[in-house]
Coordinates of C-alpha atoms and ligand atoms in Angstrom, one line a residue:
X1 CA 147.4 -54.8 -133.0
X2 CA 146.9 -58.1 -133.8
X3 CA 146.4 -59.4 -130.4
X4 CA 142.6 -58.0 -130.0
X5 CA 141.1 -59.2 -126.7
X6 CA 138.0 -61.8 -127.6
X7 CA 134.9 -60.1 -125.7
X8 CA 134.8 -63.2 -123.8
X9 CA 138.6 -62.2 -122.5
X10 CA 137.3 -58.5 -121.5
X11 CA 134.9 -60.2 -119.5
X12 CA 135.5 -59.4 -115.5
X13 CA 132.6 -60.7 -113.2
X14 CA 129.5 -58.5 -112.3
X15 CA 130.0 -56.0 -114.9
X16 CA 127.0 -54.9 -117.2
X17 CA 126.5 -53.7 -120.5
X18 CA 122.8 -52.9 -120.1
X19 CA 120.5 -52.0 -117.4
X20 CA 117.0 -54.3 -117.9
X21 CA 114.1 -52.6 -116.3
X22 CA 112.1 -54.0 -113.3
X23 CA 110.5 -57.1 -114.2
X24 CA 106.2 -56.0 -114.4
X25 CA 104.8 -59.6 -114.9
X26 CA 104.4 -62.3 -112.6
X27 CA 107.3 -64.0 -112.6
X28 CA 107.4 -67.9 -113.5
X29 CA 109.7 -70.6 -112.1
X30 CA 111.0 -72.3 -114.7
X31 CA 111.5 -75.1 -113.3
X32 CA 107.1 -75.4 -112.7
X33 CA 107.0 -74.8 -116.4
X34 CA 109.4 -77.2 -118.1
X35 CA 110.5 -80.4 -117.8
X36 CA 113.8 -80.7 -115.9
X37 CA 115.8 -82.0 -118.6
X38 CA 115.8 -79.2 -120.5
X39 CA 117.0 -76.7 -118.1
X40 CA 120.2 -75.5 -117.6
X41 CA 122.6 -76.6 -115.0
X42 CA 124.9 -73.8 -114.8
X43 CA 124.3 -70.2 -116.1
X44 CA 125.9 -69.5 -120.3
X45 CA 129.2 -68.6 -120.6
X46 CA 128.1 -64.9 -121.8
X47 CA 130.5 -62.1 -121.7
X48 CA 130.3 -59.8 -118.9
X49 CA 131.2 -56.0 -119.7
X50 CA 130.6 -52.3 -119.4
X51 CA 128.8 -50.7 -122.0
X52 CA 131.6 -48.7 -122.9
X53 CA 133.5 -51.7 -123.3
X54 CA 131.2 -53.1 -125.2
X55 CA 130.9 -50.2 -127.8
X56 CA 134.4 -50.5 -127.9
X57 CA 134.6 -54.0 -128.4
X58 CA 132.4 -53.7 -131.7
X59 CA 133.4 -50.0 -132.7
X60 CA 136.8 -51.5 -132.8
X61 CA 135.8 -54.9 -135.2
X62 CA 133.8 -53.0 -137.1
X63 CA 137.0 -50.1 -138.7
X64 CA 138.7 -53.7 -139.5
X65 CA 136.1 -55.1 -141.6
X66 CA 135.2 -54.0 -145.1
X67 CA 131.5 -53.8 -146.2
X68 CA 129.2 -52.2 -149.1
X69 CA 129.0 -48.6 -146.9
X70 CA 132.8 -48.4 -146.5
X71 CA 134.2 -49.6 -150.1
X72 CA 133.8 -51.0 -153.9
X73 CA 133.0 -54.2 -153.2
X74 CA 132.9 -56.1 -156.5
X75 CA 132.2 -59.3 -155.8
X76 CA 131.3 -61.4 -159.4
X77 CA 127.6 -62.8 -158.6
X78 CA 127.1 -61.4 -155.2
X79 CA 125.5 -58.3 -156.3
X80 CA 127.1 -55.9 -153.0
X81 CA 125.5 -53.2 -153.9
X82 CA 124.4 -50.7 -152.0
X83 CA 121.6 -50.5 -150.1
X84 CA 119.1 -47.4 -149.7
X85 CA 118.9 -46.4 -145.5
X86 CA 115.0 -45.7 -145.9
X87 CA 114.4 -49.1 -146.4
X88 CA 115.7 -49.8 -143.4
X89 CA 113.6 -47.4 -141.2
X90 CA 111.0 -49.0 -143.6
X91 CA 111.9 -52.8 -142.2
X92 CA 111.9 -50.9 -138.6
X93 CA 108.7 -49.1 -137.6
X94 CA 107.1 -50.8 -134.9
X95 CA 104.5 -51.5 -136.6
X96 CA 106.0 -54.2 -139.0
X97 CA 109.0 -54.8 -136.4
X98 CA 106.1 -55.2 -133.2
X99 CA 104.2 -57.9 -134.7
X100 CA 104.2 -61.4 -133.2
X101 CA 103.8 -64.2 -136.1
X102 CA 101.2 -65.7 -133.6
X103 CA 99.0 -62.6 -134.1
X104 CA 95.7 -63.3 -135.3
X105 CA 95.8 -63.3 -139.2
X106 CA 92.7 -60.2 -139.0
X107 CA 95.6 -58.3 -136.7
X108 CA 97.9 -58.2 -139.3
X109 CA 96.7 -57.1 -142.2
X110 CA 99.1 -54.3 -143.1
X111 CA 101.8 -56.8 -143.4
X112 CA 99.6 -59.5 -145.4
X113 CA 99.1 -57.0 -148.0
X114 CA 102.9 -55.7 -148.2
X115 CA 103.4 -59.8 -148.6
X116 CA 100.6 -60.0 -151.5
X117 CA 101.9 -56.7 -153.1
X118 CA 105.6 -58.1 -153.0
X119 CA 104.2 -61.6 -154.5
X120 CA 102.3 -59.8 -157.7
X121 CA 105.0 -57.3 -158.1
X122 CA 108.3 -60.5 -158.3
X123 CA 105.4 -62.0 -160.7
X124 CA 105.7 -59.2 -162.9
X125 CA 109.6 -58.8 -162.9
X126 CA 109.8 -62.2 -163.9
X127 CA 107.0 -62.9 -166.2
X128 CA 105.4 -65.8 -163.3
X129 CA 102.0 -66.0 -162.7
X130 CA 102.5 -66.9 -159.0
X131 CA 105.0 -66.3 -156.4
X132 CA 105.9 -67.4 -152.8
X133 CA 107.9 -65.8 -150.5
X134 CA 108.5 -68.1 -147.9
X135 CA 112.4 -69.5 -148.7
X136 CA 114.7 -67.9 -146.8
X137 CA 117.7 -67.8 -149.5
X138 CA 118.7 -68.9 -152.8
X139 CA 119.6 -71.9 -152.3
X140 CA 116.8 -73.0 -150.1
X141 CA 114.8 -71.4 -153.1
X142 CA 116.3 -73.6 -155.4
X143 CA 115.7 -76.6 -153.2
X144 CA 111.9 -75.1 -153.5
X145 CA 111.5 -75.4 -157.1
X146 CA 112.9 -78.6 -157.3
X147 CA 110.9 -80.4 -154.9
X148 CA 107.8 -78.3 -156.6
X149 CA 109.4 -80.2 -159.8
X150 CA 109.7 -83.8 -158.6
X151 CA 106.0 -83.2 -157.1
X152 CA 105.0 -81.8 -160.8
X153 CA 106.4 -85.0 -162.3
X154 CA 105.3 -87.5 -159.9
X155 CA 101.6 -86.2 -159.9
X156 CA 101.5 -87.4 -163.3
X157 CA 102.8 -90.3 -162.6
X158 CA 106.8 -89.8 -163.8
X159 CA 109.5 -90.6 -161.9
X160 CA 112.1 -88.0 -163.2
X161 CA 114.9 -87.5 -161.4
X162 CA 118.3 -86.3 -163.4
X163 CA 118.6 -82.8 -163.3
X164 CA 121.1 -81.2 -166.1
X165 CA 123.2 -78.3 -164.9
X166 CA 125.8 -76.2 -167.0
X167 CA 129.7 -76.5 -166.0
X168 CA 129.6 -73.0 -165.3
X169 CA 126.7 -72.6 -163.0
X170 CA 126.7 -71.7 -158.9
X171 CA 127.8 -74.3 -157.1
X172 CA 124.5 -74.1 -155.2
X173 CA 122.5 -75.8 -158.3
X174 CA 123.9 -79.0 -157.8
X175 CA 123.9 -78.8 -154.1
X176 CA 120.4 -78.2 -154.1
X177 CA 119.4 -81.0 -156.4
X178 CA 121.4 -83.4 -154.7
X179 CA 119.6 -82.3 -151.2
X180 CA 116.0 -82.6 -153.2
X181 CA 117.8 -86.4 -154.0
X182 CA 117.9 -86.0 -157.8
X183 CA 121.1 -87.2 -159.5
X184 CA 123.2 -84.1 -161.6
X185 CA 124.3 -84.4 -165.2
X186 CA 126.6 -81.3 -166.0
X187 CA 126.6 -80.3 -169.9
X188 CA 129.7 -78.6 -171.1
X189 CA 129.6 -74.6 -172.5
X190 CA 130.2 -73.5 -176.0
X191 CA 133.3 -71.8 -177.0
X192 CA 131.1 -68.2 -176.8
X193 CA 130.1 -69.3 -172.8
X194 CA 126.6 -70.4 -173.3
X195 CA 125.4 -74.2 -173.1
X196 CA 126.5 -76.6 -176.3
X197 CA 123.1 -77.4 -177.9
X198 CA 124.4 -80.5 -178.9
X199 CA 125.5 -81.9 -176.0
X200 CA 122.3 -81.1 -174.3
X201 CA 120.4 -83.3 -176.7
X202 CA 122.7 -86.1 -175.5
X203 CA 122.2 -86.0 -172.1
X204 CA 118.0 -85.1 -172.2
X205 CA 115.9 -88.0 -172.0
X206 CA 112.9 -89.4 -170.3
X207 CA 114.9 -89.2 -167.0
X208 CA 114.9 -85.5 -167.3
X209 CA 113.6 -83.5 -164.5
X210 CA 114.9 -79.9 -165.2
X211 CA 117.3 -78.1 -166.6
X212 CA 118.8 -75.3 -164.3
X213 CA 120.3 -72.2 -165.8
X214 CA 120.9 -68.8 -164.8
X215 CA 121.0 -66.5 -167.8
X216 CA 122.6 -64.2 -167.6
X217 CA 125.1 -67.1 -166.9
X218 CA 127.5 -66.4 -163.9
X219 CA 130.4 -66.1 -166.9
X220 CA 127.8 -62.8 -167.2
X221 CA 127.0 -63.8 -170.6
X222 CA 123.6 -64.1 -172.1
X223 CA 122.1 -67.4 -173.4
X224 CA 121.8 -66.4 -177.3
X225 CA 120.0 -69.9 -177.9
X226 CA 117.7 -70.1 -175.0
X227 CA 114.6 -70.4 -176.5
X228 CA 116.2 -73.4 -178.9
X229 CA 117.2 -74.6 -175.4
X230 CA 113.8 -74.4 -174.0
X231 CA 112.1 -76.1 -177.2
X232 CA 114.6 -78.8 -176.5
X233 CA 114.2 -79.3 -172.7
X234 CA 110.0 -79.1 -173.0
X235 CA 110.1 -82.1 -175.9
X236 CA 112.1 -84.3 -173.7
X237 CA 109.0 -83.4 -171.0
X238 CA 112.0 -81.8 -168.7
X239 CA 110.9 -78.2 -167.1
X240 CA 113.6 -74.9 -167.0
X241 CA 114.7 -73.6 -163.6
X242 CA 115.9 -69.9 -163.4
X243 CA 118.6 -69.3 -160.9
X244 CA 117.6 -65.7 -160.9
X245 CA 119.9 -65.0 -157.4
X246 CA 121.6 -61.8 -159.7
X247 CA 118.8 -60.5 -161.2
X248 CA 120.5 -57.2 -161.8
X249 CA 121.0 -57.2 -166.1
X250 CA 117.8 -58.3 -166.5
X251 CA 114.9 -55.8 -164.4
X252 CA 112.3 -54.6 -166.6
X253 CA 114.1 -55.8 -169.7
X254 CA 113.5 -59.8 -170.0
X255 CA 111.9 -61.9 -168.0
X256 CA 112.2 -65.9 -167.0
X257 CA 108.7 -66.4 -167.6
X258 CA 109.0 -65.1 -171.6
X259 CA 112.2 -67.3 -172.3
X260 CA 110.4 -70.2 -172.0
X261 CA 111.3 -71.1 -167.6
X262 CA 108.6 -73.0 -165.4
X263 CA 110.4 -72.1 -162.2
X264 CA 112.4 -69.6 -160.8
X265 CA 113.9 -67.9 -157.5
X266 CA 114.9 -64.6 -156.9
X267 CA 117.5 -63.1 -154.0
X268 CA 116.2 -60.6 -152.3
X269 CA 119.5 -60.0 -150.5
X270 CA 121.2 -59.8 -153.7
X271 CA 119.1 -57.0 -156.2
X272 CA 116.3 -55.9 -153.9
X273 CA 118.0 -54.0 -151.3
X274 CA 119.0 -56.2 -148.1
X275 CA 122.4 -55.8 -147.1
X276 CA 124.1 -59.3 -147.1
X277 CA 127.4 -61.3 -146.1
X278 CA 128.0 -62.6 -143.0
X279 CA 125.5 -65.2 -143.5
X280 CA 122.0 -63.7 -143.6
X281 CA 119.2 -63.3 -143.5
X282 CA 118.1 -63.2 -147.0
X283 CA 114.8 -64.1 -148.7
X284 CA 114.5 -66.2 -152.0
X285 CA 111.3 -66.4 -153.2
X286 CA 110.4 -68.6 -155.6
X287 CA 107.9 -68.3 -159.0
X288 CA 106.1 -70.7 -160.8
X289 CA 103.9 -71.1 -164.3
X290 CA 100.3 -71.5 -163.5
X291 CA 100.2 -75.2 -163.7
X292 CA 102.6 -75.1 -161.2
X293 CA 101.2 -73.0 -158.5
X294 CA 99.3 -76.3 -156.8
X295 CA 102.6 -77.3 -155.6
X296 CA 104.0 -74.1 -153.9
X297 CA 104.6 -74.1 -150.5
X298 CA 101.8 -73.7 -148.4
X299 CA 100.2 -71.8 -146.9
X300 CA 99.7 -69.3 -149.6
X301 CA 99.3 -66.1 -149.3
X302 CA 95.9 -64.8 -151.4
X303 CA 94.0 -61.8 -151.7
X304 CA 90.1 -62.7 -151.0
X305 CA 88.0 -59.3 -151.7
X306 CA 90.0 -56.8 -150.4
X307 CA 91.5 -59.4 -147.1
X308 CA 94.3 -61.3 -147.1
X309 CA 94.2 -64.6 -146.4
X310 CA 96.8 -67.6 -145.1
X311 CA 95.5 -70.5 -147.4
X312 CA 96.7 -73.9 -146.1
X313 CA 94.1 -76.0 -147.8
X314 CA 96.7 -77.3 -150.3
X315 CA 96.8 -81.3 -150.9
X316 CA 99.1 -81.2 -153.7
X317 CA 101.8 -78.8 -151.5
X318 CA 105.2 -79.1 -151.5
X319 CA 104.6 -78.4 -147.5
X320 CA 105.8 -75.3 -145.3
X321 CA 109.6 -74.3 -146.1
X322 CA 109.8 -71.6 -143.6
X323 CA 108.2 -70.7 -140.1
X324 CA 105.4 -68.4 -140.4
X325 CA 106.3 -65.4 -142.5
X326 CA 109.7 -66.5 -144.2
X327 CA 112.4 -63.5 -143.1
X328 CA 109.2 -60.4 -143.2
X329 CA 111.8 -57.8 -142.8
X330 CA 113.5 -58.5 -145.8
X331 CA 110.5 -58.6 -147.7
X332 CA 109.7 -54.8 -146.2
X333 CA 112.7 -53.8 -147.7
X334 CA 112.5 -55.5 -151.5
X335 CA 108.7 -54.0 -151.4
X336 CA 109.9 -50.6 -150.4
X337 CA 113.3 -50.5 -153.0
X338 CA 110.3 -52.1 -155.9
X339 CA 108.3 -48.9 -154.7
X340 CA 110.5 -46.4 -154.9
X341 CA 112.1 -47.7 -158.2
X342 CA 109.0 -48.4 -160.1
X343 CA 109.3 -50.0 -163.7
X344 CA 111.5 -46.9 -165.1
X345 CA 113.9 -47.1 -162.3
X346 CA 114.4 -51.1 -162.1
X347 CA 114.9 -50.2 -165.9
X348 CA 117.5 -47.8 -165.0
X349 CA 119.1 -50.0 -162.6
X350 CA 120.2 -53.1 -165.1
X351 CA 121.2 -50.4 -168.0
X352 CA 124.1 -48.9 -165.3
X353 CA 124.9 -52.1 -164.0
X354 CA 125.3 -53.5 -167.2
X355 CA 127.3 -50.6 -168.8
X356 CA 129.2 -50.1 -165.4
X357 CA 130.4 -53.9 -166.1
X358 CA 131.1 -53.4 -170.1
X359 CA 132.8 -50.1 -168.7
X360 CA 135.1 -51.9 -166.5
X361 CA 135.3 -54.9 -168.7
X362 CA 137.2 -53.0 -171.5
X363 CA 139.3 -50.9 -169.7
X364 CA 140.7 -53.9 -167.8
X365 CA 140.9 -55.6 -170.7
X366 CA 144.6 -54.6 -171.7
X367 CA 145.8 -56.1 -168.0
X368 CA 144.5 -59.5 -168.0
X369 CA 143.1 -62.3 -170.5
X370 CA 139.8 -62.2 -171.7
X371 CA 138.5 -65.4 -172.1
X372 CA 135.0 -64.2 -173.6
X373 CA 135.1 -61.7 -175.6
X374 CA 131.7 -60.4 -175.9
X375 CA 129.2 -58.1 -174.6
X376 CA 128.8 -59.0 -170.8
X377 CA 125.9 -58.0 -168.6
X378 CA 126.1 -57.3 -164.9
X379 CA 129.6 -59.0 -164.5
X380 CA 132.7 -60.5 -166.4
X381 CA 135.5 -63.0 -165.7
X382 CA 139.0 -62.2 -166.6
X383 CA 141.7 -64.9 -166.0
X384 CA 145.4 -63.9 -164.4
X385 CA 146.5 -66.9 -167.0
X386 CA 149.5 -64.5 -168.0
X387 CA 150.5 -63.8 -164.2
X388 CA 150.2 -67.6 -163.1
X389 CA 152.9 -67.9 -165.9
X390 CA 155.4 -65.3 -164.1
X391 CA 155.0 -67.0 -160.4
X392 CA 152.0 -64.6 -159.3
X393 CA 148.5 -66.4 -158.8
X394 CA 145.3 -64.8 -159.2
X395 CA 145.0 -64.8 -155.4
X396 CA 148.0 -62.8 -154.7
X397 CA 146.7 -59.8 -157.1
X398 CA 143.1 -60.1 -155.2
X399 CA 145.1 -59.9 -151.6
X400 CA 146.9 -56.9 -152.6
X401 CA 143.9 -55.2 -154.2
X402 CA 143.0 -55.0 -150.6
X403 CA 145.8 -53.1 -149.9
X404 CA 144.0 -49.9 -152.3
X405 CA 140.7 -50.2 -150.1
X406 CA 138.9 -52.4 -152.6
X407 CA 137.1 -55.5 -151.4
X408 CA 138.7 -58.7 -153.9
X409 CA 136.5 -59.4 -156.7
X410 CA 135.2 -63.3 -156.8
X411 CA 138.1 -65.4 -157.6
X412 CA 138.4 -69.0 -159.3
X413 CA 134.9 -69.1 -160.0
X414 CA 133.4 -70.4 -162.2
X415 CA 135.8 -73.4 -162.1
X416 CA 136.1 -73.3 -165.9
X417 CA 138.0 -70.1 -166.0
X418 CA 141.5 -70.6 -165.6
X419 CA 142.7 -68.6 -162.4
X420 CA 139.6 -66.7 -162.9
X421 CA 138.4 -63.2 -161.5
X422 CA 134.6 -62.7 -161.4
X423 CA 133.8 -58.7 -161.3
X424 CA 130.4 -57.4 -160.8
X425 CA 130.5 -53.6 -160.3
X426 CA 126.5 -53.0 -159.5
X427 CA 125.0 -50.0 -160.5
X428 CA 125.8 -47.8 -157.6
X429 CA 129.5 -46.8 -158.1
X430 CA 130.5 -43.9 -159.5
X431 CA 132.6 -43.3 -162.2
X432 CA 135.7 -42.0 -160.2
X433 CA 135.8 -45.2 -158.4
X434 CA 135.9 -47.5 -161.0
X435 CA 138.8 -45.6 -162.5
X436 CA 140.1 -45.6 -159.2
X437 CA 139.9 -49.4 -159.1
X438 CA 141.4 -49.4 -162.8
X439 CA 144.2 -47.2 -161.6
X440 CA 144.8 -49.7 -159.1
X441 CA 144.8 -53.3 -161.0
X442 CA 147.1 -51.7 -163.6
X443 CA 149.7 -51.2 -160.8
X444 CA 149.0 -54.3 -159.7
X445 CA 149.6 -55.8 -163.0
X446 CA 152.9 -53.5 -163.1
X447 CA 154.1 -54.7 -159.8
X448 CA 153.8 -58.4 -161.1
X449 CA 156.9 -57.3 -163.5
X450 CA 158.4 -55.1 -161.2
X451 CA 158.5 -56.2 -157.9
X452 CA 156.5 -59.8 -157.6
X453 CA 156.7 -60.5 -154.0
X454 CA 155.1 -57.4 -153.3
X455 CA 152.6 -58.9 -154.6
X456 CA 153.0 -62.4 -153.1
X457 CA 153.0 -61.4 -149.7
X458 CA 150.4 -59.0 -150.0
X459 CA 148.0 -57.7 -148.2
X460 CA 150.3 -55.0 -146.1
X461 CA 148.2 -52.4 -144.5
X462 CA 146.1 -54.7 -143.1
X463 CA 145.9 -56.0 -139.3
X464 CA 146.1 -59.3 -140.5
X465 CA 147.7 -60.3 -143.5
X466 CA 147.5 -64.0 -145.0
X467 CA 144.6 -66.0 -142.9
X468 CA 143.4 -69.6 -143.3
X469 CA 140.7 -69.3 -146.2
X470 CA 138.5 -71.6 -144.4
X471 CA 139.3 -72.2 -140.7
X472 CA 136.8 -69.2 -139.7
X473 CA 133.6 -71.2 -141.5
X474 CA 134.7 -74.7 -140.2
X475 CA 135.5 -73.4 -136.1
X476 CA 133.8 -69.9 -135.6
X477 CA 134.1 -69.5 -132.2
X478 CA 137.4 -71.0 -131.0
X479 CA 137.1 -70.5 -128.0
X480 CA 133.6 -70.0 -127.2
X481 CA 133.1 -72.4 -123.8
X482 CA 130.0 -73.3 -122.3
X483 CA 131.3 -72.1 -118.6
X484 CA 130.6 -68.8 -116.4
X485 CA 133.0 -66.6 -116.4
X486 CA 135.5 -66.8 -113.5
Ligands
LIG1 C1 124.2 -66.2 -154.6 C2 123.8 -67.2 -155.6 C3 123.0 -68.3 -155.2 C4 122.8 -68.7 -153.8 O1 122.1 -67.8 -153.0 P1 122.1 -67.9 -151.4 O2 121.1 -66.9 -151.0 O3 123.5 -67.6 -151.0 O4 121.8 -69.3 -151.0 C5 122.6 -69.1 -156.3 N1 122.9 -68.9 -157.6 C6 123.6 -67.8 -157.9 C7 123.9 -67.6 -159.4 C8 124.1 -66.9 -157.0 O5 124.8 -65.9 -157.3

């Protein structure tokens, strides 16, 4: 079965996968209404097909993939939880779905509101006093804050541009500062997983931008000194950054804004219900501390009476980071899951994730090392130290996990855990499946005794076994060609 036909192989000339009505507007000749350079030459290179073949096609790639609505899928600081349907018959009624983002701003109300509602309601999760939804994922989020940073600083006339990043933090943090073209200093964790006090106070200085920290930390470990950490970074005249992309230990039980951070982002697509993987699209919307606020990007969105307004009369504005709306339907569906949940249930949804991790945590403990031994939140990192020592990597256990119908868990991340394995459970799983995924790793730990190359050349039920970890994101479509079909 390995030798699936690409669609673009099933492709015969003249057939049709969908019947278009009977075109009811004037048509235009494109050729009268752009410039000739732009047009194409020769018809794309689509796929031609029947719409059986078609359904087929997809039916087909769809039982060989794994996703939140087939299987556990633990994957350490992802969140994959799973997401409630309504919200997306929420994110689908024409009347959010219709609109055209050219609409005139008294035509779309409705949607204005939701936008406004969403804003006050992330403000209140994380203790901000204003919020904007325009970024369109964490990382561009993070990107957000630090530009709204630099402007802070250079609006007072500083040029500040180190910003000091934990060793164990998402490889996003540094990306992002790099891309908003400050220079990274990464401060070393404590022996318990948080940051080392002391060697923070070497590294702040007038050249301090920011500190950025997620907390919980994506070892899943709370900051026990972060207000001593915050004391520290505002004497230097530095300002905190929350990577809040995992927000799911800490709903309606601490907030950013009350452990002392200026700025933070929030993933949508990670703890407020829109599916994700595959690459999008997400929404990270980003908060801010009052004095902050001048700088979000613009235009704002801000009740006036009981309208809703688009307010572009910013001068000190970072700028626009998204086109009109940022992604609206994922913001439908956060507003919805926020709805339904209410302050009880976000409550609710951190005290199962967190026990569902502790849960796991412990009973996994006897198969593995445990590098930190404390009470986790959402997730924890075990290291396969002990297997690397008897020839099996930590990559061969998370290919033949596959084998029991469980997505891998994150693995060798973060980079200061030896052959690490990141596991976030969520708070949606039941308790028969995480036995079930118990059951599993302690056979898996068995078979790396008993019969190792089981293990090494694992993953044996599926259609493919070992693939090239990268070659998919570097050359997606191999064999995608700009030509018709012959
Ligand atoms: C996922 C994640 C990010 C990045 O979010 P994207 O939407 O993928 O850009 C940043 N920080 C942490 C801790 C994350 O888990």
């Amino acid at each position: 079965m390995t030798d699936m036909q690409l669609i673009f192989e099933k492709s015969r000339p003249g057939r049709r996968g969908v019947d278009l009505p009977a075109c009811d507007v004037p048509e235009v000749d494109l050729a009268d209404a752009l410039p000739r350079d732009y047009l194409r030459q020769v018809p794309p290179g689509l796929p031609e097909v029947s719409e059986p073949d078609v359904i087929r096609h997809y039916t087909a790639l769809s039982r060989r993939n794994h996703g939140v609505d087939l299987g556990f899928y633990p994957l350490g600081s992802c969140t994959m939880k799973y997401n409630p349907k309504r919200n997306e018959q929420f994110a689908r009624m024409s009347g959010f779905a219709g609109l055209h983002p050219l609409q005139p701003v008294e035509t779309v109300q409705g949607a204005l509101k939701l936008m406004a509602a969403l804003q006050e309601a992330l403000a209140a999760v994380t203790g901000m006093d204003a919020v904007s939804i325009q970024p369109a994922a964490g990382a561009q989020g993070e990107w957000t804050g630090l530009m709204m940073i630099r402007a802070y600083h250079r609006s007072r006339g500083e040029e500040r541009t180190t910003v000091i990043i934990p060793d164990s933090a998402h490889g996003t943090n540094p990306a992002s500062a790099a891309m908003a073209g400050l220079r990274v200093v990464t401060v070393p964790s404590n022996d318990r997983g948080g940051v080392d006090l002391r060697a923070l106070e070497r590294v702040l200085g007038g050249d301090t931008a920011a500190l950025m920290l997620t907390n919980p930390n994506t070892l899943g470990l709370f900051e026990e000194q972060i207000v001593e950490i915050a004391q520290r970074v505002h004497a230097a005249g530095g300002l905190l950054y929350y990577d809040g992309a995992n927000a799911n230990a800490i709903l309606g039980k601490a907030r950013p804004g009350d452990m002392g951070f200026d700025v933070v982002h929030m993933n949508l697509h990670k703890t407020f219900s829109t599916p994700h993987g595959g690459g999008g699209p997400g929404a990270g919307p980003v908060g801010v501390k009052a004095f902050l606020a001048p700088f979000l990007p613009s235009p704002v969105i801000r009740r006036e009476g009981d309208r809703v307004v688009l307010d572009d009369d910013r001068p000190q504005s970072i700028g626009r980071v998204h086109s009109f709306y940022g992604n609206f339907g994922v913001l439908v569906r956060a507003y919805a899951y926020l709805r339904a949940m209410g302050p009880e249930g976000l409550r609710r949804v951190s005290e199962d994730a967190v026990l569902s991790a502790n849960y796991l945590m412990r009973r996994l403990a006897p198969y593995f090392e445990l590098p930190y031994d404390r009470t986790c939140k959402h997730e924890f990192v075990l290291s396969g130290a002990r297997q690397k020592r008897q020839g099996v990597r930590t990559l061969d256990m998370a290919k033949r996990l596959i084998d029991f119908g469980f997505h891998p868990p994150t693995v060798y991340f973060p980079l200061i855990v030896d052959e690490a394995l990141m596991i976030e459970p969520t708070e949606t799983e039941s308790l028969e499946t995480l036995d079930a995924f118990v059951d599993a790793w302690a056979q898996i730990a068995e078979e790396v005794k008993s019969d190792p190359d089981k293990v090494r050349s694992a993953p044996h039920t599926t259609v493919v076994s070992r693939l090239d970890e990268t070659l998919a994101a570097r050359a997606p479509v191999l064999r995608w060609t700009d030509e018709p079909s012959s």
